[in-house]
Short mmCIF file of C-alpha atoms in Angstrom, two decimals:
data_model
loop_
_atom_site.label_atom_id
_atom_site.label_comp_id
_atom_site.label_asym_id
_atom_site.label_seq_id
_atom_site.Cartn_x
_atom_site.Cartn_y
_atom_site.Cartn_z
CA UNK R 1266 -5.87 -11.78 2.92
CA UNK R 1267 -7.54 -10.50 -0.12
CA UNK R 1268 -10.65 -8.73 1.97
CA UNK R 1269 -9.77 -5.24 0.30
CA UNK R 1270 -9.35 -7.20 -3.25
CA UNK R 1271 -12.74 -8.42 -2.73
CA UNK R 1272 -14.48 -5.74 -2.22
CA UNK R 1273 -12.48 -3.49 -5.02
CA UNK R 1274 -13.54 -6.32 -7.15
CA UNK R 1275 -17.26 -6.03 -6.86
CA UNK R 1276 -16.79 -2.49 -8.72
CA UNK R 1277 -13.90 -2.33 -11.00
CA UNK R 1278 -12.50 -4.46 -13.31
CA UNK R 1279 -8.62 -5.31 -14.01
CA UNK R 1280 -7.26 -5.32 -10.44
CA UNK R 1281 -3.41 -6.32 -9.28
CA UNK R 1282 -2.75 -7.66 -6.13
CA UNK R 1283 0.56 -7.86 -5.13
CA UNK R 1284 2.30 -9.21 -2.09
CA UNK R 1285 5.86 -10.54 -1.70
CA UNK R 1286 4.51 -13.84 0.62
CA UNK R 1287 3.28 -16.66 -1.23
CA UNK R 1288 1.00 -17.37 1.51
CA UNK R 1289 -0.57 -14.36 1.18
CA UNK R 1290 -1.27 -14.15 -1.81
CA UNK R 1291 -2.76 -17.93 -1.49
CA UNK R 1292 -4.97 -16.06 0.96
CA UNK R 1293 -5.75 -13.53 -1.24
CA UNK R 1294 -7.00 -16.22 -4.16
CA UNK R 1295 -8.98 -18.70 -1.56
CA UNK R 1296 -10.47 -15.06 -0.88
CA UNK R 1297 -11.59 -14.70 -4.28
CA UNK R 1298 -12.57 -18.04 -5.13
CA UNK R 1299 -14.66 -18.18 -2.70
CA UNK R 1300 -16.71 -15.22 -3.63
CA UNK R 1301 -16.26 -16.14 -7.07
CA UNK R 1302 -14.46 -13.09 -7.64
CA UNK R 1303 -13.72 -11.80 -11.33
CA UNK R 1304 -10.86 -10.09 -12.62
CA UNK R 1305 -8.04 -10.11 -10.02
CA UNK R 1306 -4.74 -10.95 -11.53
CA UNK R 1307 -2.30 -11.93 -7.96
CA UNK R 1308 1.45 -11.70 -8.55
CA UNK R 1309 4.13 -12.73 -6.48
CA UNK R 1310 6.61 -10.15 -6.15
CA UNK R 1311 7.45 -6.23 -5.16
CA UNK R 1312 7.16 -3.09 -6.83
CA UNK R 1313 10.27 -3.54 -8.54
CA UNK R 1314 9.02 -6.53 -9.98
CA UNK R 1315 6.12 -5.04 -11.43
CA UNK R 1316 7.95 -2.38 -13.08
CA UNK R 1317 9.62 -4.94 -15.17
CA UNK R 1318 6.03 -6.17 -16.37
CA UNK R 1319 5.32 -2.49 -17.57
CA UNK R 1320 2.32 -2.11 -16.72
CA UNK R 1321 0.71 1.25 -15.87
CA UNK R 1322 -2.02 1.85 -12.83
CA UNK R 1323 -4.84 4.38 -12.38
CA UNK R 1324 -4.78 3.82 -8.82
CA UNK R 1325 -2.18 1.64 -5.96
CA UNK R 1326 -2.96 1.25 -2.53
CA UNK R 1327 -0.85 0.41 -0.10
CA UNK R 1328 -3.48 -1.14 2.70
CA UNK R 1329 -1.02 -1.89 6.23
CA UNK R 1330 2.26 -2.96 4.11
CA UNK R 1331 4.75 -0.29 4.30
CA UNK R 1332 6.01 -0.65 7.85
CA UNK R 1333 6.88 -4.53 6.23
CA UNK R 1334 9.41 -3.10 3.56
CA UNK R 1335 12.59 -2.48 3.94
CA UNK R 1336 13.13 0.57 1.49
CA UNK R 1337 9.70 2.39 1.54
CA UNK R 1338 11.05 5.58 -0.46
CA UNK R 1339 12.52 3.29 -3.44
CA UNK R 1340 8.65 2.07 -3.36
CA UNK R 1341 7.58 5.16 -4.12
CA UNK R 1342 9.87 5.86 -6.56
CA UNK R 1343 8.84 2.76 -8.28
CA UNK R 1344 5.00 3.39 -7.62
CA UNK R 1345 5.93 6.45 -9.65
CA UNK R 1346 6.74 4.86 -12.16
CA UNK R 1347 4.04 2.30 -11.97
CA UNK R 1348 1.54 5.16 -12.81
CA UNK R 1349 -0.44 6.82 -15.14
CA UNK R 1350 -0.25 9.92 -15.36
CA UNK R 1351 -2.85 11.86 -12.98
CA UNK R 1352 -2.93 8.35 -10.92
CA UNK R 1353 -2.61 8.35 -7.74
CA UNK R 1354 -1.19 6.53 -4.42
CA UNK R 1355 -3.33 5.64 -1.12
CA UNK R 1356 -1.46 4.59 1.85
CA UNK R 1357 -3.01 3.11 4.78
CA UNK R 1358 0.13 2.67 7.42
CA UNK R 1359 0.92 2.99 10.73
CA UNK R 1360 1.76 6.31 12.41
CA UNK R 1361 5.08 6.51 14.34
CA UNK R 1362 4.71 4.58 17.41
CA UNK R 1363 7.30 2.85 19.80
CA UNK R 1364 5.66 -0.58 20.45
CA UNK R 1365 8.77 -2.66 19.20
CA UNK R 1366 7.17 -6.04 19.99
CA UNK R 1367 5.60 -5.90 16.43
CA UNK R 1368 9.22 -6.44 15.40
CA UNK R 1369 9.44 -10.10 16.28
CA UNK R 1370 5.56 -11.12 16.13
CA UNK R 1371 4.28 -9.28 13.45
CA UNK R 1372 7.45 -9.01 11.14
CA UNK R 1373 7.17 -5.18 11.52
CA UNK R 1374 10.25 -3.52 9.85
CA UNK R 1375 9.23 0.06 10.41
CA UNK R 1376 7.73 1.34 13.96
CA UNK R 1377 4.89 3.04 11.62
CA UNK R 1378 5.77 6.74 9.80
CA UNK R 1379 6.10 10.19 10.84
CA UNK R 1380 3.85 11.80 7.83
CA UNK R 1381 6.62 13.88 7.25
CA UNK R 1382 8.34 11.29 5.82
CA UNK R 1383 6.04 10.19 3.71
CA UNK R 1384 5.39 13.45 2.23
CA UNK R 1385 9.13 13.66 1.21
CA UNK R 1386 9.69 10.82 -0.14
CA UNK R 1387 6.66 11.09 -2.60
CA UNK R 1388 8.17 14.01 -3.26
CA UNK R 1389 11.26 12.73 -4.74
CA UNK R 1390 9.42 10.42 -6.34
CA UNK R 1391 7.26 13.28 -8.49
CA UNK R 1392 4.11 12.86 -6.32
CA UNK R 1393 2.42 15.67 -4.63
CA UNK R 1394 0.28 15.08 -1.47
CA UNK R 1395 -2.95 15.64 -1.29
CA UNK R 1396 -5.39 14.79 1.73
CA UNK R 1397 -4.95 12.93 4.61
CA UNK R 1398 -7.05 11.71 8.04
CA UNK R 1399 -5.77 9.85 10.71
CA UNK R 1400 -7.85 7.15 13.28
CA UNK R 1401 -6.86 6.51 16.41
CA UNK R 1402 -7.36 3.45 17.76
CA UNK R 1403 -7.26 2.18 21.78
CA UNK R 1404 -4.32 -0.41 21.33
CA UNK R 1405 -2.31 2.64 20.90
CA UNK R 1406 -1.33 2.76 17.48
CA UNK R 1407 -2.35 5.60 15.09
CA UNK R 1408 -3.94 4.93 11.42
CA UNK R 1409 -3.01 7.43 9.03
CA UNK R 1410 -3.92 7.96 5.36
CA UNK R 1411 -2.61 9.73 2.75
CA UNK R 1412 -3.10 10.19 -0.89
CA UNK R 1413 -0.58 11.06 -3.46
CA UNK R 1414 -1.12 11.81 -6.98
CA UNK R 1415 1.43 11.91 -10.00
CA UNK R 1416 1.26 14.65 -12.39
CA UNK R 1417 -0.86 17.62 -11.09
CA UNK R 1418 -1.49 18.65 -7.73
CA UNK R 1419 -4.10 17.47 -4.94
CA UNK R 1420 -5.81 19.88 -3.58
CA UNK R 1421 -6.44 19.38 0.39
#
């Protein structure tokens, strides 16, 4: 709903936000407005999209989003490709859990990631992992976090 965009936006400049729901992102800009919130360009699309607009990224985070799309390693294929060289990839996602109710009420398409997983396909994609925590929390699902970087590798 734009919380993360917010707060990005009170220190850099030139930020993306990118969601594939119109509502969303209509969160995301009511967000913003009413902070007054500079420099936050919103499209409406997926990573695929976005590689059609060319345009190259120091930094993408993926904040809760992954387990919602339905090919996760052509993401990072495309996040790849999305950027700069020596940029790098944060994911915030699930871990691997078996609570299917998030299926129906919370559009889940993934039951979170092993980290495995995630390692290999950034992999393929020409990223090399780097560090990584994980938070538990008491509704039993797992938060794990992971950075990738394109180019040269992350030390742990």
């Amino acid at each position: 709903e734009g919380r993360l965009l917010l707060e990005l936006a009170q220190k850099y400049q030139n930020l993306t936000g990118l969601d594939n729901s119109v509502d969303m992102l209509e969160r995301s800009r009511q967000t913003l407005i009413s902070a007054n919130a500079q420099g936050v360009n919103l499209i409406l699309g997926d990573t695929a999209l976005a590689k059609n607009l060319k345009p190259k990224y120091d930094l993408i985070i993926f904040d809760m989003v992954l387990h919602h799309i339905p090919s996760p390693a052509e993401t990072f294929v495309d996040c790849s490709q999305l950027l700069n060289c020596d940029g790098y990839l944060l994911i915030a996602d699930l871990s691997t859990h078996d609570q299917d109710w998030v299926r129906e009420s919370c559009g889940d398409l993934w039951l979170g990631f092993d980290g495995n997983d995630l390692v290999t396909w950034a992999n393929k994609a020409g990223l090399t992992g780097g560090e990584s925590a994980f938070l538990g929390l008491r509704n039993g699902f797992q938060i794990q976090i992971r950075v990738f970087r394109k180019g040269t590798s992350v030390t742990n």
